[in-house]
Each structure stands twice: as C-alpha cells, then as structure tokens.
Amino acid sequence: MSEVLDAAGPRLRKLRRERGMTLADIAELTGVSESTLSRLESGRRRPSLELLLPLARAYDVPLDDLVGAPRTGDPRIHLKPVNRFGMVFIPLSRRPGGIQAFKMIIPASESRREPTPQTHEGFEWLYVLNGRLQLLLGERDLTLGPGEAAEFDSTLPHWLGNAGTGPVELLILFGPSGARTHLRATPGPPPDPAPR
C-alpha cells in the first residue's frame, strides 16, 4: 500500500503539467494550499483520502488512477464482479448480516435504459466517484456528480441510471433496516486559513 501512495506525487505533478496548470490553479480549484500540493508532488507529504478526493475531482480522474492502484486491487482478495441489470457490482466487503459494500459501474449506453424502480428492505448510501448518476427516488429525479452522495430507505421506490456520456462509478453500501450513517466530526470553529 505504501508503494501505491508513494507513487501519487509524480502522478499528481504529471497530471498538473499535462493540463498546463500551476499549483495556484489547483489550489484554487481544490482548496488545498499550494505548499501542501508542492509537498505532495515532491513526496515530502504522504497523501491522504481527504487530499486525494478533491484532486481526483479537479483532474477528473478516478481515485485508482490518481494513485496508480492495480486494477485487481489487493491480490489476496479475489473480487468477482457481478453483472446485473446492465451494471457491474464489485463486492468490497464480506460481512454477513451487516453492511455490504460494493463498487458499482453503470456503463455508458447509446440507448437509455427504461427506469424500473425497485424496493427492498434496508437502507442505502451511495457516493459518486466519476460520471453523472441519475437517481429516481420516489417522485424525485436527481442527478448526482462526482463527490456527491445520497442516503435513503430502500423501501422507497428507487432506480439508478447513467445521466452522462461516460461510465458512472460509485461506491454503494447496503445496510439492514433501521441502520443509519453515523458521522463524527471534531466540534469547534474551523482552523484559520493559511496566509497566502
């Protein structure tokens, strides 16, 4: 894992240069300071998910590509993709009876799939990694982009589709009925922004 993270710095520099952008340009897009970006690119700062997610959005690349993660993931885990309803589900957890995690890919298609809302017991959380997701939720028709999330009781009729021209990648969690997310944050005022 450390080798994957260590490779992120040169990849970040290469992506920025390929796009003809400065550290100041990326700092403005992401809210990450120029000094932090410089340390990331030079390898003097280890990347974290909090830093890599806005950078992946700014460069419009999947997080896996940003860090150069192997396509197969951890070789000790044998993930078997499941094709269902024209979508690909890649299981990320094996916890029986608890929350199940999947990476889901909805390919681009020349013809739009006819929405067929479904219901089932449980609760769902989803986070869009790449592409544009159409979420029909009861009477609501939502379009979510990279970095946007939704949570809902899955007894409400729902349907997921592709609202863009490229594939949609998302993380999705299925939980038992009554399960809700628990967000933890440190209370208090935000830190002062670094001087420019």
Tab-separated table of N, CA, C and O in Angstrom, residues 118-124 137 152-158 177:
chain	number	residue	atom	x	y	z
A	118	GLN	N	-37.294	-0.079	-8.023
A	118	GLN	CA	-37.386	-1.281	-7.195
A	118	GLN	C	-37.483	-0.874	-5.731
A	118	GLN	O	-37.099	0.233	-5.355
A	119	THR	N	-37.945	-1.783	-4.909
A	119	THR	CA	-37.938	-1.598	-3.455
A	119	THR	C	-37.404	-2.866	-2.818
A	119	THR	O	-37.506	-3.960	-3.391
A	120	HIS	N	-36.807	-2.723	-1.653
A	120	HIS	CA	-36.369	-3.872	-0.861
A	120	HIS	C	-36.114	-3.392	0.560
A	120	HIS	O	-36.012	-2.193	0.807
A	121	GLU	N	-36.023	-4.310	1.475
A	121	GLU	CA	-35.759	-3.957	2.867
A	121	GLU	C	-34.351	-3.403	2.999
A	121	GLU	O	-33.441	-3.833	2.299
A	122	GLY	N	-34.161	-2.441	3.867
A	122	GLY	CA	-32.824	-1.954	4.164
A	122	GLY	C	-32.654	-0.469	3.942
A	122	GLY	O	-33.618	0.274	3.779
A	123	PHE	N	-31.407	-0.074	3.950
A	123	PHE	CA	-31.020	1.326	3.805
A	123	PHE	C	-29.829	1.377	2.863
A	123	PHE	O	-29.006	0.465	2.864
A	124	GLU	N	-29.748	2.404	2.023
A	124	GLU	CA	-28.644	2.518	1.070
A	124	GLU	C	-27.952	3.864	1.207
A	124	GLU	O	-28.589	4.875	1.461
A	137	LEU	N	-35.907	8.596	-6.981
A	137	LEU	CA	-36.179	8.271	-5.582
A	137	LEU	C	-37.600	8.720	-5.269
A	137	LEU	O	-37.847	9.913	-5.094
A	152	PHE	N	-30.820	6.761	1.595
A	152	PHE	CA	-32.267	6.619	1.577
A	152	PHE	C	-32.699	5.255	2.074
A	152	PHE	O	-31.937	4.284	2.036
A	153	ASP	N	-33.932	5.213	2.553
A	153	ASP	CA	-34.582	3.968	2.949
A	153	ASP	C	-34.957	3.248	1.662
A	153	ASP	O	-35.668	3.799	0.819
A	154	SER	N	-34.466	2.034	1.484
A	154	SER	CA	-34.670	1.342	0.204
A	154	SER	C	-36.052	0.730	0.051
A	154	SER	O	-36.345	0.111	-0.964
A	155	THR	N	-36.955	0.949	1.036
A	155	THR	CA	-38.345	0.569	0.817
A	155	THR	C	-39.049	1.633	-0.027
A	155	THR	O	-40.166	1.403	-0.508
A	156	LEU	N	-38.382	2.786	-0.235
A	156	LEU	CA	-38.876	3.814	-1.149
A	156	LEU	C	-38.493	3.395	-2.568
A	156	LEU	O	-37.343	3.013	-2.810
A	157	PRO	N	-39.412	3.431	-3.542
A	157	PRO	CA	-39.046	3.023	-4.906
A	157	PRO	C	-37.856	3.847	-5.415
A	157	PRO	O	-37.857	5.074	-5.314
A	158	HIS	N	-36.842	3.151	-5.931
A	158	HIS	CA	-35.627	3.835	-6.392
A	158	HIS	C	-35.059	3.128	-7.615
A	158	HIS	O	-35.309	1.954	-7.847
A	177	SER	N	-32.443	-2.758	7.680
A	177	SER	CA	-33.468	-1.768	8.010
A	177	SER	C	-33.138	-1.093	9.333
A	177	SER	O	-32.678	-1.745	10.275
